[in-house]
Short mmCIF file of C-alpha atoms in Angstrom, two decimals:
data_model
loop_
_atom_site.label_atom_id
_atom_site.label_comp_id
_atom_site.label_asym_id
_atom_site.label_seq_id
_atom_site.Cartn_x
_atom_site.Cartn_y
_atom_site.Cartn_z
CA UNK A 125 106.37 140.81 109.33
CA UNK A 126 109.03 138.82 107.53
CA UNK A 127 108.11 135.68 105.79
CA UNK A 128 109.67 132.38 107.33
CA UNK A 129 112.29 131.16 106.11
CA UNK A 130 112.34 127.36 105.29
CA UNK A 131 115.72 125.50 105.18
CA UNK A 132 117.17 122.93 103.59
CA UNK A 133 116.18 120.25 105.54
CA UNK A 134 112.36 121.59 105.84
CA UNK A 135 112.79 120.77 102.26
CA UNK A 136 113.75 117.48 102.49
CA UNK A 137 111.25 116.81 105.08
CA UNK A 138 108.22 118.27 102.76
CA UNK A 139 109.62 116.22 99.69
CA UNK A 140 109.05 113.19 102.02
CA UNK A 141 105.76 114.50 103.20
CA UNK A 142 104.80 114.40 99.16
CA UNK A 143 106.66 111.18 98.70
CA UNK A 144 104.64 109.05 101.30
CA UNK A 145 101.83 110.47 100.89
CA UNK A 146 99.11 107.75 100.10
CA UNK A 147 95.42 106.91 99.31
CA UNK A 148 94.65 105.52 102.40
CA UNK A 149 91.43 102.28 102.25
CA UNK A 150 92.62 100.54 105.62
CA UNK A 151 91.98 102.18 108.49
CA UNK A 152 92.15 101.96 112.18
CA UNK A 153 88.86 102.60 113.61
CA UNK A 154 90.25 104.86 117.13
CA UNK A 155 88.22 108.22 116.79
CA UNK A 156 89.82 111.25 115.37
CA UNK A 157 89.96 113.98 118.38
CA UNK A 158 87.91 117.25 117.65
CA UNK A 159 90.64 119.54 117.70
CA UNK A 160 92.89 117.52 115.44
CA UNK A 161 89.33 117.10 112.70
CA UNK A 162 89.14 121.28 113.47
CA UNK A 163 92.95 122.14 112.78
CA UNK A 164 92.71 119.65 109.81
CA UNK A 165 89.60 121.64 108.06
CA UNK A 166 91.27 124.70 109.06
CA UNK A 167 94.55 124.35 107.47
CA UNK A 168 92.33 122.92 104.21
CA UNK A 169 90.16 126.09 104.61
CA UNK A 170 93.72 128.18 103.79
CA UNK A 171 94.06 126.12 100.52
CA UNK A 172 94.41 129.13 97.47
CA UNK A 173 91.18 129.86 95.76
CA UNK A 174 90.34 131.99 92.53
CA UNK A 175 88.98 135.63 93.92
CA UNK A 176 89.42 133.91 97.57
CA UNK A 177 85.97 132.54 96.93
CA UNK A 178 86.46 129.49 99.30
CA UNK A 179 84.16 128.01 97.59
CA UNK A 180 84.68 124.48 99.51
CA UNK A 181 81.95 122.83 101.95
CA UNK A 182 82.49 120.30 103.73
CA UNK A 183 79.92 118.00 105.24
CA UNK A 184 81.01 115.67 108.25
CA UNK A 185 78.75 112.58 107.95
CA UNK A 186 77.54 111.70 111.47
CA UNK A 187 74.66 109.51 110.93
CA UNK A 188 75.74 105.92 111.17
CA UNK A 189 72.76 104.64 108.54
CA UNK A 190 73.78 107.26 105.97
CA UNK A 191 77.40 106.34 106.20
CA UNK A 192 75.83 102.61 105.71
CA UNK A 193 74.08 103.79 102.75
CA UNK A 194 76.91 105.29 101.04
CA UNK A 195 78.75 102.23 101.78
CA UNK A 196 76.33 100.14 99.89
CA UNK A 197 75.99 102.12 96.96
CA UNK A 198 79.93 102.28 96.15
CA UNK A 199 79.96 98.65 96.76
CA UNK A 200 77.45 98.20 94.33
CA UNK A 201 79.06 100.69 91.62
CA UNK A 202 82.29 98.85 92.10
CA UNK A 203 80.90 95.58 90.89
CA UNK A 204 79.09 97.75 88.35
CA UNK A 205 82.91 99.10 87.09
CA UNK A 206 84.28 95.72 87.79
CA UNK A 207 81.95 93.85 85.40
CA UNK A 208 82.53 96.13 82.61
CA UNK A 209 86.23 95.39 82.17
CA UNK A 210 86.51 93.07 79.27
CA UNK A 211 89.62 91.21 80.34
CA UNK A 212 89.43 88.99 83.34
CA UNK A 213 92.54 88.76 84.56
CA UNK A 214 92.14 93.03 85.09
CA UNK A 215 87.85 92.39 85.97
CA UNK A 216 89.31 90.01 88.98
CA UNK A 217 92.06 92.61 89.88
CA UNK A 218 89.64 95.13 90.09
CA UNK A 219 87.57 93.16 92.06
CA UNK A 220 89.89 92.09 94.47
CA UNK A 221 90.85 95.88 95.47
CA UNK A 222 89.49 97.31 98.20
CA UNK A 223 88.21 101.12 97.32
CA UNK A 224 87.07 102.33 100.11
CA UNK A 225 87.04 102.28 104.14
CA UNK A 226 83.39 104.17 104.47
CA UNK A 227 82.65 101.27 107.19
CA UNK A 228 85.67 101.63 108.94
CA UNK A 229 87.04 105.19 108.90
CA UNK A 230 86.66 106.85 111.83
CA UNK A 231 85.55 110.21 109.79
CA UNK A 232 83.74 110.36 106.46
CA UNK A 233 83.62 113.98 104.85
CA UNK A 234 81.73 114.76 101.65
CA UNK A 235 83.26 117.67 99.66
CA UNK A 236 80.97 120.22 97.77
CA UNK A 237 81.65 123.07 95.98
CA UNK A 238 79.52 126.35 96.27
CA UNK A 239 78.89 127.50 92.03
CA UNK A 240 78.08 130.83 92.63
CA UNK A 241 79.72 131.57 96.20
CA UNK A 242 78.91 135.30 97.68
CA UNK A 243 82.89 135.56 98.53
CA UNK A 244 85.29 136.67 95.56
CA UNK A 245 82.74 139.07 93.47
CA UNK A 246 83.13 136.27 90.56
CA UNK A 247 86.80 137.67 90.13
CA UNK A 248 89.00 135.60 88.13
CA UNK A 249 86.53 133.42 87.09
CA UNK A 250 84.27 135.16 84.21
CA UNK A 251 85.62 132.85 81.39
CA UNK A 252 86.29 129.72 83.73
CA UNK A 253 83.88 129.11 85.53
CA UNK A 254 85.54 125.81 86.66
CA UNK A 255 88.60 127.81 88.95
CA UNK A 256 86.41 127.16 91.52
CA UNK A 257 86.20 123.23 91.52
CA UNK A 258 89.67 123.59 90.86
CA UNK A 259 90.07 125.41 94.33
CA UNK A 260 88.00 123.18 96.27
CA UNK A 261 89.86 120.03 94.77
CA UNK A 262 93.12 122.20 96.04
CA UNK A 263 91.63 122.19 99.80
CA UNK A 264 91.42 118.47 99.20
CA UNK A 265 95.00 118.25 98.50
CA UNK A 266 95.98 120.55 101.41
CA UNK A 267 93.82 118.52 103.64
CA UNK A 268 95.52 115.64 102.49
CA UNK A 269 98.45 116.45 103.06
CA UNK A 270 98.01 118.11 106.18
CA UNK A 271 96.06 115.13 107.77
CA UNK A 272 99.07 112.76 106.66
CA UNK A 273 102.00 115.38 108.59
CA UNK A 274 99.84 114.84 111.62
CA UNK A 275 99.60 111.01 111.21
CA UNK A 276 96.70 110.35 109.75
CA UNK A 277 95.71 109.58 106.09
CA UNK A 278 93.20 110.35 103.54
CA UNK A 279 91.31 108.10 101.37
CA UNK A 280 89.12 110.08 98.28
CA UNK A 281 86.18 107.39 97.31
CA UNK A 282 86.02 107.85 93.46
CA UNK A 283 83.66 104.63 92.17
CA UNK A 284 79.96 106.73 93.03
CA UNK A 285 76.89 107.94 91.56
CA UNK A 286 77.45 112.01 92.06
CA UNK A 287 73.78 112.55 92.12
CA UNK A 288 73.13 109.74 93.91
CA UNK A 289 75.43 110.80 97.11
CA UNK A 290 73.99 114.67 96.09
CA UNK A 291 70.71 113.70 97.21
CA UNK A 292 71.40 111.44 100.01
CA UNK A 293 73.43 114.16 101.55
CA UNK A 294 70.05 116.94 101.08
CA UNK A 295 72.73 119.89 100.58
CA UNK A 296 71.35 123.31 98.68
CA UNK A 297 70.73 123.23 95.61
CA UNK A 298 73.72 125.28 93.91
CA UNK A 299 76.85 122.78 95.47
CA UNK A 300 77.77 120.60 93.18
CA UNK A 301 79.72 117.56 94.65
CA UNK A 302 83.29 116.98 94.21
CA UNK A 303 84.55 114.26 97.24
CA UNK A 304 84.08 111.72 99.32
CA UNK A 305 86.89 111.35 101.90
CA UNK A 306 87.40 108.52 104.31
CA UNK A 307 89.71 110.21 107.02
CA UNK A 308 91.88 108.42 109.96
CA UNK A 309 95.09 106.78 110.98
CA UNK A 310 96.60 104.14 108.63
CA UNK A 311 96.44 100.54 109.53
CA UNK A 312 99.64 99.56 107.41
CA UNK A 313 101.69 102.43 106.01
CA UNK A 314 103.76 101.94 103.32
CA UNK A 315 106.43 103.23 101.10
CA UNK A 316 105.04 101.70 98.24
CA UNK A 317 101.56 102.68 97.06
CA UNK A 318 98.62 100.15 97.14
CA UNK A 319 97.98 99.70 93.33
CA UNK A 320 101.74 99.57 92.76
CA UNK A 321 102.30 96.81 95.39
CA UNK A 322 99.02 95.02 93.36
CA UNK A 323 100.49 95.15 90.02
CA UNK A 324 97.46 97.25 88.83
CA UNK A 325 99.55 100.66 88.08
CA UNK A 326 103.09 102.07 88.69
CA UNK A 327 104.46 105.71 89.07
CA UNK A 328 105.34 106.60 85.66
CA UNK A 329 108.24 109.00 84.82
CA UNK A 330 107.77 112.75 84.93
CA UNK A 331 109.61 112.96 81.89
CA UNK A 332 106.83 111.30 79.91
CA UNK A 333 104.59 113.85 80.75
CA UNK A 334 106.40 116.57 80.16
CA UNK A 335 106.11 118.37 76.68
CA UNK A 336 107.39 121.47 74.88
CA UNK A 337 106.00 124.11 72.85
#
């Protein structure tokens, strides 16, 4: 079967796609269908891995309480981050942000990756072990992207205890976690990302990060 081919204007579209593409903290709270949460994970699940070891797991958070309790402890390890900055006009920024939308978000998925998965016969990975966080943070991006093409958007809640949420979340002992996602349809798109539109960071040029050897 012959590959498809992708046009120009596919391109342009997909350069948009990467363009708009935005950490999402407000949310409308409408429920995600099941069959657009299942295509989603799907089309994440095709992400590239090292050896195809898939090593991603995701865990759909469907308890009201625990979504509660991971609520509260972000909200307290934001004010934990926000009280360590030593100058306040960047402490108030900080604290005037909103990081997360665990209380509105119609879906909250916690991302794990499997350190010794069965799948792949450890190929590619002998003297990196890490390739496979790497490939589970690449089904994050796929899933990102692919949730904002359908219409919805993707917000990854950074400001957490990892072992904390680990044991909340009782998963086996050899996943290490990786993500928190809030996932659901943007209250306010924008062109302009959040932080930008806040003064706390712009885009910088590529060119600045681009060396030669």
């Amino acid at each position: 079967m012959m590959p498809p081919l992708f046009d120009a204007d596919f391109v342009v579209r997909l350069d948009e796609l990467f363009r708009w593409r935005r950490d999402v903290r407000h949310f409308d709270t409408r429920p995600i269908p099941d069959a657009d949460l299942h295509a989603l994970l799907a089309t994440a699940a095709s992400a590239p891995s090292v050896g195809n070891a898939q090593p991603w797991r995701f865990v759909r958070i469907r308890s009201l309480p625990l979504r509660h309790r991971l609520a509260a402890h972000v909200d307290a390890s934001s004010r934990t981050a926000a009280a360590a900055f030593a100058d306040p006009i960047r402490r108030d920024g900080y604290a005037a942000l909103k990081l997360h939308g665990l209380r509105e978000a119609p879906e909250i998925l916690a991302v794990f990756n499997d350190d010794d998965p069965a799948a792949g016969y450890g190929l590619g990975r002998a003297t990196m072990a890490e390739t496979l966080r790497y490939s589970t943070v690449t089904a994050i991006h796929t899933l990102w992207l692919a949730a904002h093409a359908r219409g919805y958007g993707l917000g990854w809640v950074s400001i957490l205890d990892r072992d904390v949420v680990t044991a909340m979340l009782d998963v086996p002992a050899g996943w290490s976690f990786v993500a928190l996602l809030c996932l659901g349809t943007p209250l306010a798109p924008s062109d302009v990302p959040e932080l930008e539109r806040r003064d706390w960071q712009a885009r910088e040029p590529i060119a600045d990060r681009m060396f030669e050897r």
